[in-house]
mmCIF file of C-alpha atoms in Angstrom:
data_model
loop_
_atom_site.group_PDB
_atom_site.id
_atom_site.type_symbol
_atom_site.label_atom_id
_atom_site.label_comp_id
_atom_site.label_asym_id
_atom_site.label_seq_id
_atom_site.Cartn_x
_atom_site.Cartn_y
_atom_site.Cartn_z
ATOM 1 C CA UNK A 1 192.241 106.770 272.750
ATOM 2 C CA UNK A 2 195.935 105.825 271.579
ATOM 3 C CA UNK A 3 196.449 107.843 268.446
ATOM 4 C CA UNK A 4 193.499 109.787 268.624
ATOM 5 C CA UNK A 5 193.186 113.562 269.793
ATOM 6 C CA UNK A 6 189.805 114.292 271.465
ATOM 7 C CA UNK A 7 188.066 116.506 273.517
ATOM 8 C CA UNK A 8 184.399 117.102 275.127
ATOM 9 C CA UNK A 9 182.938 120.631 275.901
ATOM 10 C CA UNK A 10 180.445 121.084 278.496
ATOM 11 C CA UNK A 11 179.043 124.093 279.322
ATOM 12 C CA UNK A 12 178.749 124.858 282.633
ATOM 13 C CA UNK A 13 176.081 127.904 284.457
ATOM 14 C CA UNK A 14 176.863 130.348 286.635
ATOM 15 C CA UNK A 15 173.963 132.344 289.128
ATOM 16 C CA UNK A 16 174.806 136.263 288.784
ATOM 17 C CA UNK A 17 173.707 138.291 291.884
ATOM 18 C CA UNK A 18 171.555 140.548 291.650
ATOM 19 C CA UNK A 19 169.218 142.098 288.969
ATOM 20 C CA UNK A 20 172.294 143.454 286.660
ATOM 21 C CA UNK A 21 173.878 140.939 286.991
ATOM 22 C CA UNK A 22 171.310 138.887 285.225
ATOM 23 C CA UNK A 23 170.631 141.374 282.992
ATOM 24 C CA UNK A 24 174.458 141.202 281.997
ATOM 25 C CA UNK A 25 174.295 137.407 281.888
ATOM 26 C CA UNK A 26 170.806 137.206 279.083
ATOM 27 C CA UNK A 27 172.759 139.830 277.607
ATOM 28 C CA UNK A 28 175.947 137.691 276.841
ATOM 29 C CA UNK A 29 174.136 134.465 276.178
ATOM 30 C CA UNK A 30 172.119 136.522 273.978
ATOM 31 C CA UNK A 31 175.459 137.246 271.473
ATOM 32 C CA UNK A 32 176.919 134.441 271.763
ATOM 33 C CA UNK A 33 173.124 132.330 270.331
ATOM 34 C CA UNK A 34 172.947 134.518 267.833
ATOM 35 C CA UNK A 35 177.146 134.493 267.463
ATOM 36 C CA UNK A 36 176.647 130.399 266.984
ATOM 37 C CA UNK A 37 173.619 130.656 264.960
ATOM 38 C CA UNK A 38 175.774 133.386 262.366
ATOM 39 C CA UNK A 39 179.297 129.920 262.850
ATOM 40 C CA UNK A 40 176.126 127.103 262.101
ATOM 41 C CA UNK A 41 174.860 129.445 259.313
ATOM 42 C CA UNK A 42 177.848 129.806 257.555
ATOM 43 C CA UNK A 43 179.459 126.294 257.590
ATOM 44 C CA UNK A 44 176.119 125.837 255.716
ATOM 45 C CA UNK A 45 176.300 127.971 253.273
ATOM 46 C CA UNK A 46 176.288 125.207 250.002
ATOM 47 C CA UNK A 47 173.820 126.471 248.049
ATOM 48 C CA UNK A 48 172.653 123.004 247.527
ATOM 49 C CA UNK A 49 173.468 120.945 251.343
ATOM 50 C CA UNK A 50 172.650 122.664 254.136
ATOM 51 C CA UNK A 51 173.738 120.232 256.569
ATOM 52 C CA UNK A 52 176.930 120.309 256.343
ATOM 53 C CA UNK A 53 179.757 120.630 259.838
ATOM 54 C CA UNK A 54 176.293 119.490 262.125
ATOM 55 C CA UNK A 55 178.606 119.617 265.192
ATOM 56 C CA UNK A 56 177.002 116.195 265.856
ATOM 57 C CA UNK A 57 179.069 113.775 268.437
ATOM 58 C CA UNK A 58 179.826 110.874 266.913
ATOM 59 C CA UNK A 59 180.317 107.238 269.427
ATOM 60 C CA UNK A 60 182.609 106.307 267.213
ATOM 61 C CA UNK A 61 186.310 106.676 268.152
ATOM 62 C CA UNK A 62 189.352 104.588 266.122
ATOM 63 C CA UNK A 63 190.243 101.663 267.502
ATOM 64 C CA UNK A 64 194.221 100.567 265.655
ATOM 65 C CA UNK A 65 194.310 97.095 264.132
ATOM 66 C CA UNK A 66 191.975 94.545 264.398
ATOM 67 C CA UNK A 67 193.017 91.750 266.572
ATOM 68 C CA UNK A 68 191.145 89.174 264.773
ATOM 69 C CA UNK A 69 193.064 89.874 261.583
ATOM 70 C CA UNK A 70 195.977 92.412 262.207
ATOM 71 C CA UNK A 71 194.440 94.654 259.507
ATOM 72 C CA UNK A 72 194.998 98.362 260.322
ATOM 73 C CA UNK A 73 191.667 101.118 259.803
ATOM 74 C CA UNK A 74 192.087 102.754 257.042
ATOM 75 C CA UNK A 75 190.583 106.785 256.501
ATOM 76 C CA UNK A 76 188.407 107.887 253.933
ATOM 77 C CA UNK A 77 187.824 111.687 253.763
ATOM 78 C CA UNK A 78 185.014 112.914 251.921
ATOM 79 C CA UNK A 79 186.132 115.538 249.753
ATOM 80 C CA UNK A 80 184.732 118.740 248.209
ATOM 81 C CA UNK A 81 184.907 118.880 244.827
ATOM 82 C CA UNK A 82 182.798 122.166 243.460
ATOM 83 C CA UNK A 83 184.756 124.892 241.698
ATOM 84 C CA UNK A 84 185.303 126.619 244.806
ATOM 85 C CA UNK A 85 186.312 124.074 246.881
ATOM 86 C CA UNK A 86 189.483 123.869 244.299
ATOM 87 C CA UNK A 87 192.592 122.417 243.936
ATOM 88 C CA UNK A 88 192.327 120.031 246.608
ATOM 89 C CA UNK A 89 194.490 119.838 249.417
ATOM 90 C CA UNK A 90 196.318 115.462 250.082
ATOM 91 C CA UNK A 91 194.561 114.736 246.393
ATOM 92 C CA UNK A 92 197.722 112.769 245.655
ATOM 93 C CA UNK A 93 198.104 111.032 248.190
ATOM 94 C CA UNK A 94 195.972 108.591 248.319
ATOM 95 C CA UNK A 95 196.102 105.185 247.168
ATOM 96 C CA UNK A 96 192.115 105.553 246.167
ATOM 97 C CA UNK A 97 190.010 108.138 244.801
ATOM 98 C CA UNK A 98 185.856 107.891 244.039
ATOM 99 C CA UNK A 99 184.242 109.779 242.102
ATOM 100 C CA UNK A 100 180.351 109.532 242.928
ATOM 101 C CA UNK A 101 177.289 112.074 241.994
ATOM 102 C CA UNK A 102 175.542 113.743 243.971
ATOM 103 C CA UNK A 103 172.828 116.676 243.882
ATOM 104 C CA UNK A 104 172.383 118.521 241.350
ATOM 105 C CA UNK A 105 174.269 115.815 239.033
ATOM 106 C CA UNK A 106 177.492 118.031 240.478
ATOM 107 C CA UNK A 107 180.368 115.200 242.011
ATOM 108 C CA UNK A 108 181.993 114.465 245.217
ATOM 109 C CA UNK A 109 185.045 112.491 246.112
ATOM 110 C CA UNK A 110 186.263 110.251 248.656
ATOM 111 C CA UNK A 111 189.823 109.650 248.576
ATOM 112 C CA UNK A 112 191.012 106.518 250.977
ATOM 113 C CA UNK A 113 194.602 106.653 252.640
ATOM 114 C CA UNK A 114 196.116 103.176 254.220
ATOM 115 C CA UNK A 115 200.452 103.568 253.154
ATOM 116 C CA UNK A 116 200.746 107.887 253.773
ATOM 117 C CA UNK A 117 198.862 109.965 255.540
ATOM 118 C CA UNK A 118 199.322 113.237 254.592
ATOM 119 C CA UNK A 119 199.656 116.713 256.663
ATOM 120 C CA UNK A 120 196.715 118.033 255.454
ATOM 121 C CA UNK A 121 193.548 117.177 253.190
ATOM 122 C CA UNK A 122 191.155 119.267 252.504
ATOM 123 C CA UNK A 123 188.479 120.523 251.717
ATOM 124 C CA UNK A 124 186.364 118.063 253.751
ATOM 125 C CA UNK A 125 182.297 117.951 253.377
ATOM 126 C CA UNK A 126 179.327 115.818 254.308
ATOM 127 C CA UNK A 127 178.729 111.459 253.748
ATOM 128 C CA UNK A 128 175.987 110.658 251.916
ATOM 129 C CA UNK A 129 174.437 106.947 251.904
ATOM 130 C CA UNK A 130 175.740 105.113 249.302
ATOM 131 C CA UNK A 131 179.257 105.622 251.102
ATOM 132 C CA UNK A 132 178.430 103.102 253.845
ATOM 133 C CA UNK A 133 177.550 100.448 252.056
ATOM 134 C CA UNK A 134 180.405 100.967 250.035
ATOM 135 C CA UNK A 135 183.137 101.790 253.361
ATOM 136 C CA UNK A 136 182.114 97.648 254.323
ATOM 137 C CA UNK A 137 184.597 96.014 252.179
ATOM 138 C CA UNK A 138 187.662 97.690 255.184
ATOM 139 C CA UNK A 139 187.850 96.735 258.444
ATOM 140 C CA UNK A 140 186.113 99.503 260.065
ATOM 141 C CA UNK A 141 187.376 102.486 258.367
ATOM 142 C CA UNK A 142 187.525 105.670 259.758
ATOM 143 C CA UNK A 143 185.152 108.478 258.092
ATOM 144 C CA UNK A 144 186.134 111.769 258.252
ATOM 145 C CA UNK A 145 182.627 113.989 257.127
ATOM 146 C CA UNK A 146 181.600 117.319 258.087
ATOM 147 C CA UNK A 147 177.969 116.638 258.781
ATOM 148 C CA UNK A 148 175.103 114.171 256.746
ATOM 149 C CA UNK A 149 171.407 115.104 256.556
ATOM 150 C CA UNK A 150 170.122 114.690 259.759
ATOM 151 C CA UNK A 151 167.706 111.902 258.913
ATOM 152 C CA UNK A 152 170.884 109.989 258.008
ATOM 153 C CA UNK A 153 172.752 110.576 261.327
ATOM 154 C CA UNK A 154 171.873 107.275 262.498
ATOM 155 C CA UNK A 155 172.381 105.209 259.780
ATOM 156 C CA UNK A 156 176.133 106.442 260.167
ATOM 157 C CA UNK A 157 175.570 105.948 263.809
ATOM 158 C CA UNK A 158 174.267 102.281 263.347
ATOM 159 C CA UNK A 159 177.188 101.032 260.720
ATOM 160 C CA UNK A 160 180.972 98.989 261.822
ATOM 161 C CA UNK A 161 182.505 102.586 260.747
ATOM 162 C CA UNK A 162 184.886 105.478 262.954
ATOM 163 C CA UNK A 163 183.518 108.282 261.920
ATOM 164 C CA UNK A 164 185.135 111.452 263.222
ATOM 165 C CA UNK A 165 183.200 115.740 262.684
ATOM 166 C CA UNK A 166 184.687 118.681 263.560
ATOM 167 C CA UNK A 167 182.217 119.203 266.180
ATOM 168 C CA UNK A 168 183.442 115.925 267.826
ATOM 169 C CA UNK A 169 187.557 115.387 267.436
ATOM 170 C CA UNK A 170 188.932 118.721 268.515
ATOM 171 C CA UNK A 171 192.338 119.743 267.058
ATOM 172 C CA UNK A 172 191.995 117.539 264.319
ATOM 173 C CA UNK A 173 190.221 119.991 261.876
ATOM 174 C CA UNK A 174 190.620 123.804 261.131
ATOM 175 C CA UNK A 175 189.577 125.751 258.651
ATOM 176 C CA UNK A 176 191.885 127.612 255.987
ATOM 177 C CA UNK A 177 191.738 131.297 256.005
ATOM 178 C CA UNK A 178 192.009 131.643 252.115
ATOM 179 C CA UNK A 179 188.474 130.543 251.238
ATOM 180 C CA UNK A 180 184.944 131.109 252.713
ATOM 181 C CA UNK A 181 182.990 128.325 253.904
ATOM 182 C CA UNK A 182 181.703 124.909 253.447
ATOM 183 C CA UNK A 183 184.624 125.395 251.081
ATOM 184 C CA UNK A 184 186.948 125.524 253.873
ATOM 185 C CA UNK A 185 187.493 123.013 255.990
ATOM 186 C CA UNK A 186 190.205 120.407 256.053
ATOM 187 C CA UNK A 187 191.372 117.399 258.013
ATOM 188 C CA UNK A 188 194.947 116.479 259.548
ATOM 189 C CA UNK A 189 194.932 113.030 259.435
ATOM 190 C CA UNK A 190 198.004 112.421 261.491
ATOM 191 C CA UNK A 191 196.297 113.837 264.519
ATOM 192 C CA UNK A 192 193.503 111.504 264.426
ATOM 193 C CA UNK A 193 195.089 107.699 263.350
ATOM 194 C CA UNK A 194 198.810 107.768 265.106
ATOM 195 C CA UNK A 195 200.160 105.567 261.671
ATOM 196 C CA UNK A 196 198.884 104.581 258.246
ATOM 197 C CA UNK A 197 197.962 101.322 258.628
ATOM 198 C CA UNK A 198 199.735 99.969 255.522
ATOM 199 C CA UNK A 199 198.550 98.796 251.412
ATOM 200 C CA UNK A 200 197.067 95.535 253.182
ATOM 201 C CA UNK A 201 194.672 96.975 254.678
ATOM 202 C CA UNK A 202 192.905 97.863 251.257
ATOM 203 C CA UNK A 203 190.478 95.552 251.132
ATOM 204 C CA UNK A 204 189.149 96.290 247.784
ATOM 205 C CA UNK A 205 189.476 93.186 246.149
ATOM 206 C CA UNK A 206 191.585 94.934 243.373
ATOM 207 C CA UNK A 207 194.670 93.232 241.868
ATOM 208 C CA UNK A 208 198.183 94.165 240.674
ATOM 209 C CA UNK A 209 199.904 93.195 237.683
ATOM 210 C CA UNK A 210 200.517 92.774 234.434
ATOM 211 C CA UNK A 211 197.916 94.880 232.333
ATOM 212 C CA UNK A 212 195.393 91.738 230.627
ATOM 213 C CA UNK A 213 195.764 91.304 226.762
ATOM 214 C CA UNK A 214 194.416 93.744 223.971
ATOM 215 C CA UNK A 215 192.924 96.093 225.017
ATOM 216 C CA UNK A 216 192.295 98.998 222.761
ATOM 217 C CA UNK A 217 194.184 102.522 222.445
ATOM 218 C CA UNK A 218 192.988 105.235 224.028
ATOM 219 C CA UNK A 219 194.986 109.103 224.436
ATOM 220 C CA UNK A 220 191.698 110.438 226.607
ATOM 221 C CA UNK A 221 188.475 109.204 228.250
ATOM 222 C CA UNK A 222 186.028 111.566 229.223
ATOM 223 C CA UNK A 223 183.186 110.576 231.658
ATOM 224 C CA UNK A 224 179.844 113.247 231.804
ATOM 225 C CA UNK A 225 177.481 113.488 234.890
ATOM 226 C CA UNK A 226 174.703 115.932 234.093
ATOM 227 C CA UNK A 227 176.583 118.254 235.988
ATOM 228 C CA UNK A 228 179.852 117.706 235.800
ATOM 229 C CA UNK A 229 182.571 115.763 234.189
ATOM 230 C CA UNK A 230 186.170 113.818 234.462
ATOM 231 C CA UNK A 231 188.513 113.782 231.235
ATOM 232 C CA UNK A 232 191.583 110.900 231.852
ATOM 233 C CA UNK A 233 194.712 112.185 229.789
ATOM 234 C CA UNK A 234 197.230 109.322 229.270
ATOM 235 C CA UNK A 235 200.467 110.613 230.179
ATOM 236 C CA UNK A 236 203.091 108.599 228.198
ATOM 237 C CA UNK A 237 205.756 110.559 230.217
ATOM 238 C CA UNK A 238 205.154 109.599 233.532
ATOM 239 C CA UNK A 239 202.495 106.196 232.519
ATOM 240 C CA UNK A 240 199.780 108.087 234.471
ATOM 241 C CA UNK A 241 196.436 109.534 233.690
ATOM 242 C CA UNK A 242 196.483 112.991 234.076
ATOM 243 C CA UNK A 243 192.607 114.240 235.468
ATOM 244 C CA UNK A 244 190.868 117.435 234.539
ATOM 245 C CA UNK A 245 187.168 118.170 235.997
ATOM 246 C CA UNK A 246 185.104 120.363 234.080
ATOM 247 C CA UNK A 247 187.861 121.300 231.385
ATOM 248 C CA UNK A 248 190.083 122.363 234.081
ATOM 249 C CA UNK A 249 193.310 120.791 234.910
ATOM 250 C CA UNK A 250 192.905 118.996 238.441
ATOM 251 C CA UNK A 251 196.375 119.846 240.642
ATOM 252 C CA UNK A 252 196.745 119.891 244.250
ATOM 253 C CA UNK A 253 196.792 122.899 246.355
ATOM 254 C CA UNK A 254 200.793 122.395 245.750
ATOM 255 C CA UNK A 255 200.807 122.595 241.998
ATOM 256 C CA UNK A 256 200.765 118.614 241.275
ATOM 257 C CA UNK A 257 199.369 117.514 238.861
ATOM 258 C CA UNK A 258 196.611 114.517 240.020
ATOM 259 C CA UNK A 259 197.826 111.308 237.716
ATOM 260 C CA UNK A 260 196.259 108.630 238.938
ATOM 261 C CA UNK A 261 198.255 105.091 237.491
ATOM 262 C CA UNK A 262 194.563 102.731 236.828
ATOM 263 C CA UNK A 263 191.263 104.206 236.240
ATOM 264 C CA UNK A 264 187.807 102.554 236.349
ATOM 265 C CA UNK A 265 185.159 103.155 235.388
ATOM 266 C CA UNK A 266 182.240 101.457 236.498
ATOM 267 C CA UNK A 267 178.815 101.079 235.256
ATOM 268 C CA UNK A 268 175.786 100.842 238.228
ATOM 269 C CA UNK A 269 172.818 101.756 238.935
ATOM 270 C CA UNK A 270 172.057 105.275 240.157
ATOM 271 C CA UNK A 271 169.181 105.683 241.918
ATOM 272 C CA UNK A 272 166.946 107.753 244.031
ATOM 273 C CA UNK A 273 167.162 107.319 248.466
ATOM 274 C CA UNK A 274 165.212 108.967 250.498
ATOM 275 C CA UNK A 275 167.115 111.667 251.640
ATOM 276 C CA UNK A 276 167.296 115.008 249.387
ATOM 277 C CA UNK A 277 168.255 118.508 249.577
ATOM 278 C CA UNK A 278 167.162 121.980 251.330
ATOM 279 C CA UNK A 279 166.250 122.728 247.757
ATOM 280 C CA UNK A 280 164.424 119.140 246.797
ATOM 281 C CA UNK A 281 167.341 117.487 245.245
ATOM 282 C CA UNK A 282 167.253 113.448 245.289
ATOM 283 C CA UNK A 283 170.864 112.635 246.543
ATOM 284 C CA UNK A 284 171.661 109.828 244.315
ATOM 285 C CA UNK A 285 171.960 106.116 245.669
ATOM 286 C CA UNK A 286 174.819 104.794 244.438
ATOM 287 C CA UNK A 287 174.566 101.120 244.429
ATOM 288 C CA UNK A 288 177.802 99.209 244.581
ATOM 289 C CA UNK A 289 176.803 95.469 245.365
ATOM 290 C CA UNK A 290 176.168 93.489 242.652
ATOM 291 C CA UNK A 291 177.924 93.124 239.125
ATOM 292 C CA UNK A 292 178.103 94.560 235.549
ATOM 293 C CA UNK A 293 180.333 96.201 233.245
ATOM 294 C CA UNK A 294 183.035 98.464 233.697
ATOM 295 C CA UNK A 295 186.183 100.021 231.658
ATOM 296 C CA UNK A 296 189.277 99.408 232.767
ATOM 297 C CA UNK A 297 192.097 102.589 231.760
ATOM 298 C CA UNK A 298 195.623 101.806 232.002
ATOM 299 C CA UNK A 299 198.939 101.713 229.981
ATOM 300 C CA UNK A 300 197.230 104.059 227.748
ATOM 301 C CA UNK A 301 194.814 101.294 226.599
ATOM 302 C CA UNK A 302 191.465 100.991 227.784
ATOM 303 C CA UNK A 303 189.897 97.615 228.641
ATOM 304 C CA UNK A 304 185.607 96.621 228.460
ATOM 305 C CA UNK A 305 185.539 93.982 231.470
ATOM 306 C CA UNK A 306 183.479 92.998 234.119
ATOM 307 C CA UNK A 307 183.216 93.538 237.880
ATOM 308 C CA UNK A 308 181.295 91.673 240.562
ATOM 309 C CA UNK A 309 180.873 92.247 244.662
ATOM 310 C CA UNK A 310 178.603 89.706 246.077
ATOM 311 C CA UNK A 311 178.180 91.726 249.348
ATOM 312 C CA UNK A 312 179.343 95.043 251.476
ATOM 313 C CA UNK A 313 181.421 92.658 253.120
ATOM 314 C CA UNK A 314 183.697 92.243 249.836
ATOM 315 C CA UNK A 315 185.657 93.702 247.728
ATOM 316 C CA UNK A 316 185.224 94.239 243.859
ATOM 317 C CA UNK A 317 186.680 91.848 241.213
ATOM 318 C CA UNK A 318 187.117 92.910 238.078
ATOM 319 C CA UNK A 319 186.956 89.954 235.173
ATOM 320 C CA UNK A 320 188.067 89.640 231.308
ATOM 321 C CA UNK A 321 184.893 88.212 229.783
ATOM 322 C CA UNK A 322 185.989 84.881 229.779
ATOM 323 C CA UNK A 323 186.725 85.294 233.917
ATOM 324 C CA UNK A 324 190.382 85.684 233.972
ATOM 325 C CA UNK A 325 192.065 88.506 237.373
ATOM 326 C CA UNK A 326 192.548 91.699 235.620
ATOM 327 C CA UNK A 327 195.347 93.638 236.773
ATOM 328 C CA UNK A 328 195.730 97.169 237.476
ATOM 329 C CA UNK A 329 199.089 98.963 237.858
ATOM 330 C CA UNK A 330 200.967 99.975 240.809
ATOM 331 C CA UNK A 331 199.951 103.331 241.751
ATOM 332 C CA UNK A 332 197.115 105.504 242.582
ATOM 333 C CA UNK A 333 193.625 103.823 241.239
ATOM 334 C CA UNK A 334 190.565 106.174 240.688
ATOM 335 C CA UNK A 335 186.982 104.592 240.556
ATOM 336 C CA UNK A 336 184.610 106.437 238.674
ATOM 337 C CA UNK A 337 180.425 105.461 239.619
ATOM 338 C CA UNK A 338 178.722 106.090 236.041
ATOM 339 C CA UNK A 339 175.398 105.404 235.295
ATOM 340 C CA UNK A 340 174.862 101.688 233.623
ATOM 341 C CA UNK A 341 172.816 102.583 230.055
#
């Protein structure tokens, strides 16, 4: 398929002649099975999520622009945010970064690329059920992730997106040598999509323009999860919010500070899902369809606003309390989903 490199591997059985050959073949098969088991175990050693890198085969494939809309496919990548995964690669090139709570009160990121495809993105980690609802706003997006809980896989297969995992896309993913699995899986976007689809593919509902009137001057803002926190500090020199994670400045692997122009703290319902990790921790489900309160950080000020997303196929509208659309600053946007009180 255009812009995509994929391969499928098949095992070919070879009949050994004589008992010695049969014994050698059996021994070789046993060694290969043991090696495969060790490899899978290394890919699953997270302490929280045993289903990473499950090597599943997916039916979804990037298809290019939709002929009815002309919109290309955005690339959404699930990015590891554990201490061992930092600093991340390619995070500063994303148009949009979503922050969600996962098992044990930790956090995970979803970076969405439309304007630019960086050379490398990662570390890549597993998908969650909430991702499927969130991604419905885009025109058949490409979702790059390392795996998912087995009971979730059928839902991903039925979702209107193109799911790409390491087991399906040969040469698209690679393991970095400087970290232990599972925090060392990286994506080469240029081997997955032939080009960036352009900003028009970001059907988020976001508006860009002048800031709403009013707001409260704020030098920094912190969002806390049970086992994670994000602090956004305003830099007047850069006209950006400098991101810190768990008290440490967020930089890319290249040393660039992660600094969005707009930060949205969106208060949503976070409930239990039907899924658990191997320790018995429930996977939170973040509901992004509905309405509620949000805070928009831009230009060193915090604005109290309202958000509304009518259906999963819609983007999210942000309005002032008197119903006027809220303009975001041009540049990267972070949306942090926080549990509504």
